[in-house]
Short mmCIF file of C-alpha atoms in Angstrom, two decimals:
data_model
loop_
_atom_site.label_atom_id
_atom_site.label_comp_id
_atom_site.label_asym_id
_atom_site.label_seq_id
_atom_site.Cartn_x
_atom_site.Cartn_y
_atom_site.Cartn_z
CA ALA A 742 96.40 119.77 85.66
CA PRO A 743 100.12 120.80 85.49
CA GLY A 744 100.59 118.40 82.65
CA GLY A 745 99.05 115.90 83.19
CA PRO A 746 97.08 113.76 85.92
CA LEU A 747 98.46 114.26 89.90
CA ALA A 748 98.38 111.01 92.59
CA PHE A 749 97.68 111.11 96.04
CA PRO A 750 98.44 108.24 97.05
CA GLY A 751 99.59 108.33 100.69
CA ASP A 752 101.08 106.05 102.79
CA LEU A 753 101.56 103.63 99.55
CA LEU A 754 104.98 106.09 98.43
CA PHE A 755 107.03 108.21 100.81
CA ALA A 756 109.40 110.97 98.86
CA GLY A 757 112.72 109.55 98.13
CA GLY A 758 110.65 105.76 97.51
CA ALA A 759 110.59 104.56 101.29
CA VAL A 760 108.08 102.06 101.63
CA LEU A 761 106.69 101.01 105.16
CA LEU A 762 106.12 97.08 105.53
CA ALA A 763 104.03 96.81 108.72
CA PRO A 764 104.89 93.76 111.05
CA LEU A 765 101.30 92.54 110.60
CA PRO A 766 100.18 88.98 109.23
CA ASP A 767 97.89 90.17 105.98
CA CYS A 768 101.06 92.62 104.91
CA GLU A 769 101.60 91.62 101.31
CA PRO A 770 104.94 93.33 99.91
CA TRP A 771 103.88 92.03 96.15
CA ARG A 772 100.62 93.41 96.41
CA LEU A 773 102.28 97.14 97.64
CA ALA A 774 104.22 96.75 94.73
CA GLY A 775 101.35 95.87 92.23
CA SER A 776 99.49 99.28 93.54
CA ILE A 777 103.13 101.15 93.31
CA ARG A 778 103.57 100.19 89.69
CA ALA A 779 99.51 101.00 88.94
CA VAL A 780 100.37 104.39 90.20
CA ALA A 781 103.72 104.54 88.29
CA ALA A 782 101.52 103.15 85.14
CA GLU A 783 99.38 106.50 85.34
CA SER A 784 102.45 108.26 84.44
CA PRO A 785 101.70 111.17 86.81
CA ALA A 786 102.44 114.92 86.11
CA GLY A 787 103.72 115.07 90.06
CA LEU A 788 102.78 113.12 92.70
CA PHE A 789 101.61 114.23 96.91
CA PRO A 790 103.41 111.43 99.01
CA GLY A 791 102.30 110.91 102.41
CA HIS A 792 105.43 111.71 104.15
CA GLY A 793 107.79 113.96 102.15
CA GLY A 794 107.41 117.12 99.61
CA TRP A 795 105.38 117.49 96.42
CA LEU A 796 107.54 115.28 94.04
CA ASP A 797 107.05 116.48 90.15
CA GLY A 798 106.91 113.56 87.15
CA ALA A 799 110.81 112.72 87.06
CA ALA A 800 110.76 112.82 90.99
CA ALA A 801 107.44 110.87 90.89
CA ARG A 802 109.17 108.01 88.67
CA ALA A 803 112.22 108.00 90.67
CA ALA A 804 110.98 107.46 94.19
CA ALA A 805 108.13 104.49 92.69
CA ALA A 806 111.54 102.91 91.18
CA THR A 807 112.99 102.99 94.63
CA ALA A 808 110.21 101.52 96.39
CA LEU A 809 109.84 98.81 93.47
CA ALA A 810 113.95 97.97 93.45
CA ALA A 811 113.55 97.63 97.13
CA LEU A 812 110.61 95.05 97.01
CA ASP A 813 111.92 93.20 94.28
#
């Protein structure tokens, strides 16, 4: 991998830090935040989000921070 691991989080995290909260009884934002934190803790060199283009490491960290700020 170019400089480290790559992350393929699917719809967990979108480019720009958007997240999808489905209006379903089992939608648990704290679990979503925990999963985003787990991906961010791996310090990926890049991330392929479910929607949007490839994010390098800095952009991936920024997207995770934006998503977590919205969920916290």
